[in-house]
PDB file of C-alpha atoms in Angstrom:
ATOM      1  CA  PRO A 275     131.937 159.581 121.626  1.00  0.00           C
ATOM      2  CA  ARG A 276     132.260 157.977 125.007  1.00  0.00           C
ATOM      3  CA  ARG A 277     134.180 159.656 127.821  1.00  0.00           C
ATOM      4  CA  ALA A 278     136.675 158.089 129.704  1.00  0.00           C
ATOM      5  CA  ALA A 279     135.869 157.353 133.697  1.00  0.00           C
ATOM      6  CA  LEU A 280     139.542 157.766 134.506  1.00  0.00           C
ATOM      7  CA  PRO A 281     142.435 158.160 132.465  1.00  0.00           C
ATOM      8  CA  GLY A 282     142.955 155.473 130.128  1.00  0.00           C
ATOM      9  CA  MET A 283     139.666 153.688 131.167  1.00  0.00           C
ATOM     10  CA  GLU A 284     136.636 153.622 129.041  1.00  0.00           C
ATOM     11  CA  ARG A 285     133.161 153.588 130.563  1.00  0.00           C
ATOM     12  CA  THR A 286     131.212 150.335 130.271  1.00  0.00           C
ATOM     13  CA  THR A 287     127.730 151.391 128.175  1.00  0.00           C
ATOM     14  CA  VAL A 288     124.558 150.044 129.578  1.00  0.00           C
ATOM     15  CA  LEU A 289     120.908 150.295 128.382  1.00  0.00           C
ATOM     16  CA  ILE A 290     118.264 149.110 130.677  1.00  0.00           C
ATOM     17  CA  THR A 291     114.498 148.763 129.819  1.00  0.00           C
ATOM     18  CA  GLY A 292     111.650 149.577 132.320  1.00  0.00           C
ATOM     19  CA  CYS A 293     113.514 152.275 134.241  1.00  0.00           C
ATOM     20  CA  SER A 294     110.479 154.200 135.612  1.00  0.00           C
ATOM     21  CA  SER A 295     110.152 152.261 138.856  1.00  0.00           C
ATOM     22  CA  GLY A 296     111.311 149.235 140.682  1.00  0.00           C
ATOM     23  CA  ILE A 297     114.393 147.174 139.684  1.00  0.00           C
ATOM     24  CA  GLY A 298     115.323 149.208 136.503  1.00  0.00           C
ATOM     25  CA  LEU A 299     114.977 152.543 138.353  1.00  0.00           C
ATOM     26  CA  GLY A 300     117.208 151.152 141.415  1.00  0.00           C
ATOM     27  CA  LEU A 301     119.815 149.557 138.832  1.00  0.00           C
ATOM     28  CA  ALA A 302     120.008 152.834 136.543  1.00  0.00           C
ATOM     29  CA  ALA A 303     120.537 155.084 139.650  1.00  0.00           C
ATOM     30  CA  ARG A 304     123.348 152.831 141.489  1.00  0.00           C
ATOM     31  CA  LEU A 305     125.209 152.568 138.130  1.00  0.00           C
ATOM     32  CA  ALA A 306     124.865 156.303 136.910  1.00  0.00           C
ATOM     33  CA  ALA A 307     125.915 157.205 140.489  1.00  0.00           C
ATOM     34  CA  ASP A 308     129.027 155.162 140.669  1.00  0.00           C
ATOM     35  CA  ALA A 309     131.976 156.875 142.315  1.00  0.00           C
ATOM     36  CA  ALA A 310     134.513 155.770 139.647  1.00  0.00           C
ATOM     37  CA  ARG A 311     132.044 156.886 136.992  1.00  0.00           C
ATOM     38  CA  ARG A 312     132.771 153.564 135.218  1.00  0.00           C
ATOM     39  CA  PHE A 313     129.313 153.207 133.535  1.00  0.00           C
ATOM     40  CA  GLN A 314     127.490 155.297 130.707  1.00  0.00           C
ATOM     41  CA  VAL A 315     123.803 154.372 131.403  1.00  0.00           C
ATOM     42  CA  TYR A 316     120.945 154.577 129.001  1.00  0.00           C
ATOM     43  CA  ALA A 317     117.786 154.483 131.205  1.00  0.00           C
ATOM     44  CA  THR A 318     114.863 153.549 129.076  1.00  0.00           C
ATOM     45  CA  MET A 319     111.022 153.771 129.569  1.00  0.00           C
ATOM     46  CA  ARG A 320     107.672 154.198 127.872  1.00  0.00           C
ATOM     47  CA  ASP A 321     107.017 157.476 129.300  1.00  0.00           C
ATOM     48  CA  LEU A 322     110.059 159.686 129.901  1.00  0.00           C
ATOM     49  CA  ALA A 323     107.936 162.011 132.283  1.00  0.00           C
ATOM     50  CA  LYS A 324     108.355 159.082 134.896  1.00  0.00           C
ATOM     51  CA  GLY A 325     112.138 159.836 134.492  1.00  0.00           C
ATOM     52  CA  GLU A 326     111.545 162.627 137.249  1.00  0.00           C
ATOM     53  CA  ARG A 327     111.682 159.598 139.714  1.00  0.00           C
ATOM     54  CA  LEU A 328     114.890 158.566 138.599  1.00  0.00           C
ATOM     55  CA  LEU A 329     116.417 161.995 138.738  1.00  0.00           C
ATOM     56  CA  GLU A 330     114.918 162.546 142.229  1.00  0.00           C
ATOM     57  CA  ARG A 331     116.915 159.406 143.430  1.00  0.00           C
ATOM     58  CA  LEU A 332     120.282 160.970 141.843  1.00  0.00           C
ATOM     59  CA  GLY A 333     119.708 164.421 143.659  1.00  0.00           C
ATOM     60  CA  GLY A 334     117.341 166.012 141.250  1.00  0.00           C
ATOM     61  CA  SER A 335     119.680 166.515 138.411  1.00  0.00           C
ATOM     62  CA  CYS A 336     120.971 164.107 135.427  1.00  0.00           C
ATOM     63  CA  PRO A 337     124.741 163.348 135.820  1.00  0.00           C
ATOM     64  CA  ASP A 338     126.704 163.004 132.543  1.00  0.00           C
ATOM     65  CA  THR A 339     126.729 159.313 133.203  1.00  0.00           C
ATOM     66  CA  LEU A 340     122.912 158.979 132.452  1.00  0.00           C
ATOM     67  CA  GLU A 341     120.739 159.728 129.637  1.00  0.00           C
ATOM     68  CA  LEU A 342     117.155 159.110 129.547  1.00  0.00           C
ATOM     69  CA  LEU A 343     115.749 157.468 126.406  1.00  0.00           C
ATOM     70  CA  GLN A 344     112.120 156.783 125.361  1.00  0.00           C
ATOM     71  CA  LEU A 345     111.646 153.004 124.530  1.00  0.00           C
ATOM     72  CA  ASP A 346     108.331 150.922 124.502  1.00  0.00           C
ATOM     73  CA  VAL A 347     109.222 147.511 124.280  1.00  0.00           C
ATOM     74  CA  THR A 348     106.064 146.589 122.677  1.00  0.00           C
ATOM     75  CA  ASP A 349     106.605 149.289 119.647  1.00  0.00           C
ATOM     76  CA  PRO A 350     109.203 148.061 117.084  1.00  0.00           C
ATOM     77  CA  CYS A 351     109.602 151.425 115.730  1.00  0.00           C
ATOM     78  CA  SER A 352     110.444 152.711 119.296  1.00  0.00           C
ATOM     79  CA  LEU A 353     112.997 149.976 119.406  1.00  0.00           C
ATOM     80  CA  ALA A 354     114.248 150.750 116.208  1.00  0.00           C
ATOM     81  CA  ALA A 355     114.853 154.345 117.294  1.00  0.00           C
ATOM     82  CA  ALA A 356     116.734 153.452 120.421  1.00  0.00           C
ATOM     83  CA  ALA A 357     119.040 151.209 118.339  1.00  0.00           C
ATOM     84  CA  GLN A 358     119.550 154.137 115.959  1.00  0.00           C
ATOM     85  CA  HIS A 359     120.358 156.356 118.696  1.00  0.00           C
ATOM     86  CA  LEU A 360     123.201 154.013 119.972  1.00  0.00           C
ATOM     87  CA  GLN A 361     124.349 153.383 116.427  1.00  0.00           C
ATOM     88  CA  GLY A 362     128.200 153.900 116.414  1.00  0.00           C
ATOM     89  CA  GLN A 363     128.472 153.263 119.836  1.00  0.00           C
ATOM     90  CA  GLN A 364     129.524 150.163 121.658  1.00  0.00           C
ATOM     91  CA  LEU A 365     126.724 148.537 123.879  1.00  0.00           C
ATOM     92  CA  ASP A 366     128.472 146.274 126.385  1.00  0.00           C
ATOM     93  CA  VAL A 367     125.282 145.295 128.547  1.00  0.00           C
ATOM     94  CA  LEU A 368     121.779 145.191 127.696  1.00  0.00           C
ATOM     95  CA  VAL A 369     119.323 144.629 130.627  1.00  0.00           C
ATOM     96  CA  CYS A 370     115.683 143.564 129.497  1.00  0.00           C
ATOM     97  CA  ASN A 371     113.796 144.526 132.506  1.00  0.00           C
ATOM     98  CA  ALA A 372     110.621 145.931 131.561  1.00  0.00           C
ATOM     99  CA  GLY A 373     107.708 143.889 132.802  1.00  0.00           C
ATOM    100  CA  VAL A 374     104.187 143.487 134.063  1.00  0.00           C
ATOM    101  CA  GLY A 375     102.529 141.608 136.630  1.00  0.00           C
ATOM    102  CA  LEU A 376      98.972 140.225 136.900  1.00  0.00           C
ATOM    103  CA  MET A 377      97.541 138.614 139.963  1.00  0.00           C
ATOM    104  CA  GLY A 378      94.100 137.041 140.753  1.00  0.00           C
ATOM    105  CA  PRO A 379      92.177 133.898 140.087  1.00  0.00           C
ATOM    106  CA  LEU A 380      92.762 132.863 136.642  1.00  0.00           C
ATOM    107  CA  GLU A 381      89.010 133.033 135.656  1.00  0.00           C
ATOM    108  CA  THR A 382      89.061 136.944 136.477  1.00  0.00           C
ATOM    109  CA  CYS A 383      91.924 137.541 134.237  1.00  0.00           C
ATOM    110  CA  SER A 384      90.750 139.050 131.047  1.00  0.00           C
ATOM    111  CA  GLU A 385      92.008 137.819 127.686  1.00  0.00           C
ATOM    112  CA  GLN A 386      93.375 141.358 126.817  1.00  0.00           C
ATOM    113  CA  ALA A 387      95.343 141.393 130.310  1.00  0.00           C
ATOM    114  CA  MET A 388      97.071 138.151 129.376  1.00  0.00           C
ATOM    115  CA  LYS A 389      97.837 138.942 125.961  1.00  0.00           C
ATOM    116  CA  THR A 390      99.417 142.621 127.343  1.00  0.00           C
ATOM    117  CA  LEU A 391     101.307 140.723 129.835  1.00  0.00           C
ATOM    118  CA  PHE A 392     102.841 138.061 127.372  1.00  0.00           C
ATOM    119  CA  ASP A 393     103.519 140.902 124.726  1.00  0.00           C
ATOM    120  CA  VAL A 394     105.693 142.847 127.453  1.00  0.00           C
ATOM    121  CA  ASN A 395     107.284 139.959 129.526  1.00  0.00           C
ATOM    122  CA  VAL A 396     107.914 137.524 126.585  1.00  0.00           C
ATOM    123  CA  PHE A 397     107.867 139.285 123.053  1.00  0.00           C
ATOM    124  CA  GLY A 398     109.152 142.557 124.583  1.00  0.00           C
ATOM    125  CA  ALA A 399     112.270 140.858 125.609  1.00  0.00           C
ATOM    126  CA  VAL A 400     112.551 139.122 122.406  1.00  0.00           C
ATOM    127  CA  ARG A 401     112.221 142.339 120.498  1.00  0.00           C
ATOM    128  CA  THR A 402     114.837 144.030 122.650  1.00  0.00           C
ATOM    129  CA  ILE A 403     117.330 141.435 122.138  1.00  0.00           C
ATOM    130  CA  GLN A 404     116.429 141.166 118.522  1.00  0.00           C
ATOM    131  CA  ALA A 405     117.189 145.119 118.134  1.00  0.00           C
ATOM    132  CA  PHE A 406     120.360 145.004 119.760  1.00  0.00           C
ATOM    133  CA  LEU A 407     121.795 141.363 119.325  1.00  0.00           C
ATOM    134  CA  PRO A 408     123.195 141.925 115.643  1.00  0.00           C
ATOM    135  CA  ALA A 409     125.586 144.624 116.600  1.00  0.00           C
ATOM    136  CA  MET A 410     126.962 142.448 119.752  1.00  0.00           C
ATOM    137  CA  LYS A 411     127.391 139.523 117.315  1.00  0.00           C
ATOM    138  CA  SER A 412     129.164 141.799 114.776  1.00  0.00           C
ATOM    139  CA  ARG A 413     131.697 142.900 117.380  1.00  0.00           C
ATOM    140  CA  ARG A 414     131.571 139.295 119.248  1.00  0.00           C
ATOM    141  CA  ALA A 415     131.214 140.707 122.633  1.00  0.00           C
ATOM    142  CA  GLY A 416     128.689 141.840 124.997  1.00  0.00           C
ATOM    143  CA  ARG A 417     126.272 140.637 127.881  1.00  0.00           C
ATOM    144  CA  ILE A 418     122.690 140.346 128.084  1.00  0.00           C
ATOM    145  CA  VAL A 419     120.711 140.447 131.501  1.00  0.00           C
ATOM    146  CA  VAL A 420     117.163 139.370 131.601  1.00  0.00           C
ATOM    147  CA  SER A 421     114.883 140.046 134.390  1.00  0.00           C
ATOM    148  CA  SER A 422     113.032 136.631 135.160  1.00  0.00           C
ATOM    149  CA  SER A 423     111.524 135.643 138.681  1.00  0.00           C
ATOM    150  CA  ILE A 424     111.393 132.861 140.912  1.00  0.00           C
ATOM    151  CA  GLY A 425     107.811 132.463 139.319  1.00  0.00           C
ATOM    152  CA  GLY A 426     109.943 131.332 136.261  1.00  0.00           C
ATOM    153  CA  LEU A 427     111.156 128.386 138.297  1.00  0.00           C
ATOM    154  CA  GLN A 428     107.951 127.321 140.235  1.00  0.00           C
ATOM    155  CA  GLY A 429     104.400 128.301 140.064  1.00  0.00           C
ATOM    156  CA  LEU A 430     103.012 130.700 142.577  1.00  0.00           C
ATOM    157  CA  PRO A 431      99.365 130.836 143.786  1.00  0.00           C
ATOM    158  CA  PHE A 432      96.849 133.585 141.954  1.00  0.00           C
ATOM    159  CA  ASN A 433     100.171 134.218 139.620  1.00  0.00           C
ATOM    160  CA  ALA A 434      99.306 131.655 136.919  1.00  0.00           C
ATOM    161  CA  VAL A 435      99.519 133.867 134.035  1.00  0.00           C
ATOM    162  CA  TYR A 436     102.719 135.720 135.222  1.00  0.00           C
ATOM    163  CA  CYS A 437     104.555 132.557 135.979  1.00  0.00           C
ATOM    164  CA  ALA A 438     103.716 131.426 132.465  1.00  0.00           C
ATOM    165  CA  SER A 439     105.385 133.988 130.963  1.00  0.00           C
ATOM    166  CA  LYS A 440     108.460 133.836 133.244  1.00  0.00           C
ATOM    167  CA  PHE A 441     108.737 130.191 132.399  1.00  0.00           C
ATOM    168  CA  ALA A 442     108.553 130.887 128.596  1.00  0.00           C
ATOM    169  CA  LEU A 443     111.318 133.717 129.380  1.00  0.00           C
ATOM    170  CA  GLU A 444     113.619 130.993 131.223  1.00  0.00           C
ATOM    171  CA  GLY A 445     113.383 128.450 128.078  1.00  0.00           C
ATOM    172  CA  LEU A 446     113.978 131.322 125.629  1.00  0.00           C
ATOM    173  CA  CYS A 447     117.179 132.596 127.453  1.00  0.00           C
ATOM    174  CA  GLU A 448     118.468 129.069 128.133  1.00  0.00           C
ATOM    175  CA  SER A 449     118.340 128.016 124.663  1.00  0.00           C
ATOM    176  CA  LEU A 450     119.689 131.382 123.275  1.00  0.00           C
ATOM    177  CA  ALA A 451     122.680 131.395 125.776  1.00  0.00           C
ATOM    178  CA  ILE A 452     124.133 128.197 124.177  1.00  0.00           C
ATOM    179  CA  VAL A 453     124.052 129.751 120.676  1.00  0.00           C
ATOM    180  CA  LEU A 454     125.628 133.030 121.797  1.00  0.00           C
ATOM    181  CA  ARG A 455     128.539 131.778 123.352  1.00  0.00           C
ATOM    182  CA  PRO A 456     130.700 131.216 120.096  1.00  0.00           C
ATOM    183  CA  PHE A 457     130.140 134.999 119.610  1.00  0.00           C
ATOM    184  CA  ASN A 458     131.383 135.857 123.278  1.00  0.00           C
ATOM    185  CA  ILE A 459     127.858 137.254 124.192  1.00  0.00           C
ATOM    186  CA  HIS A 460     126.839 135.954 127.623  1.00  0.00           C
ATOM    187  CA  LEU A 461     123.503 135.821 128.766  1.00  0.00           C
ATOM    188  CA  THR A 462     122.275 135.994 132.425  1.00  0.00           C
ATOM    189  CA  LEU A 463     118.719 135.264 133.954  1.00  0.00           C
ATOM    190  CA  VAL A 464     117.949 137.113 137.097  1.00  0.00           C
ATOM    191  CA  GLU A 465     115.618 135.193 139.242  1.00  0.00           C
ATOM    192  CA  CYS A 466     114.494 137.706 141.726  1.00  0.00           C
ATOM    193  CA  GLY A 467     112.143 137.018 144.730  1.00  0.00           C
ATOM    194  CA  PRO A 468     109.522 139.685 145.817  1.00  0.00           C
ATOM    195  CA  VAL A 469     110.845 143.050 145.258  1.00  0.00           C
ATOM    196  CA  HIS A 470     109.003 146.403 146.180  1.00  0.00           C
ATOM    197  CA  THR A 471     107.698 147.856 142.901  1.00  0.00           C
ATOM    198  CA  SER A 472     104.951 150.239 141.707  1.00  0.00           C
ATOM    199  CA  PHE A 473     102.979 146.989 140.847  1.00  0.00           C
ATOM    200  CA  MET A 474     103.300 145.676 144.193  1.00  0.00           C
ATOM    201  CA  ALA A 475     102.282 149.077 145.859  1.00  0.00           C
ATOM    202  CA  ASN A 476      99.074 149.258 143.625  1.00  0.00           C
ATOM    203  CA  LEU A 477      98.085 145.867 145.107  1.00  0.00           C
ATOM    204  CA  GLN A 478      96.708 147.722 147.856  1.00  0.00           C
ATOM    205  CA  ARG A 479      94.488 149.612 145.507  1.00  0.00           C
ATOM    206  CA  PRO A 480      92.256 147.530 143.488  1.00  0.00           C
ATOM    207  CA  ASP A 481      93.326 147.719 139.515  1.00  0.00           C
ATOM    208  CA  PRO A 482      90.728 146.107 137.152  1.00  0.00           C
ATOM    209  CA  GLU A 483      93.717 144.730 134.966  1.00  0.00           C
ATOM    210  CA  GLY A 484      95.985 144.098 137.803  1.00  0.00           C
ATOM    211  CA  SER A 485      99.019 145.046 135.915  1.00  0.00           C
ATOM    212  CA  GLU A 486     101.385 147.875 135.544  1.00  0.00           C
ATOM    213  CA  MET A 487     104.789 148.373 133.584  1.00  0.00           C
ATOM    214  CA  ARG A 488     107.962 148.165 135.713  1.00  0.00           C
TER     215      ARG A 488
END
C-alpha cells in the first residue's frame, strides 16, 4: 500500500528507466529527496549494482520514498517482471529515459552498434510503454514522459544514427499522444540539449562501440 506524504495526501508514484547515471539518476534523486515526501519513486536500471551512485547522491541510504528495481528495456521478461511488481499499485508517471549514444563518422559505426542503439532508444521505449500503458488506460489516468533530444529535432554532426533514433521517437510519441488523450493520459517529450552523462564523460576515453546505457 502507498503511504501518505502528509495527512490526507497520497504520494505520486513515478517509475523511471535508466537511473544508473545522468538524467535518470538526477531525476530519481530529486523526487525521492522531496522535502514534502510527495513522490514514491521506482528507480530502475539494468545493473542494480550501479544503484550505489544513486544512494550516494541521497547521502548513502535508501529513503522510504525510493525503491531500486531491476529493469532492462531490451528484455521483455524484465519488463514483465517490473510491471508485475507494481501490479495493484497506481502508477501515476512513467518516465522512459533509458538510452544509448553513438558518435562518429557513419562509416565507422558497426551494424551491431546501430542495432543496439535502436533497440534501446526506440524499441526500448516502445516495450516500456506497452508494459505499463494497459493499466493506465484501464484507470483512464496517467502521464508518460519520454526523454528525446534536440537531436530529434535537427541533425547533429557525427550523430547521424543517434539522431535517427530520436527522430523515430519523436514520430512515435507525437502519434501516440493523440490517441491517448481520450484516456486522460498525457504524453510529454523532453528535448534536452547537452547533459553531462557517463556517455559524455567516456568520450574522453575511446570506446570501440561509442555507446553506453544512461
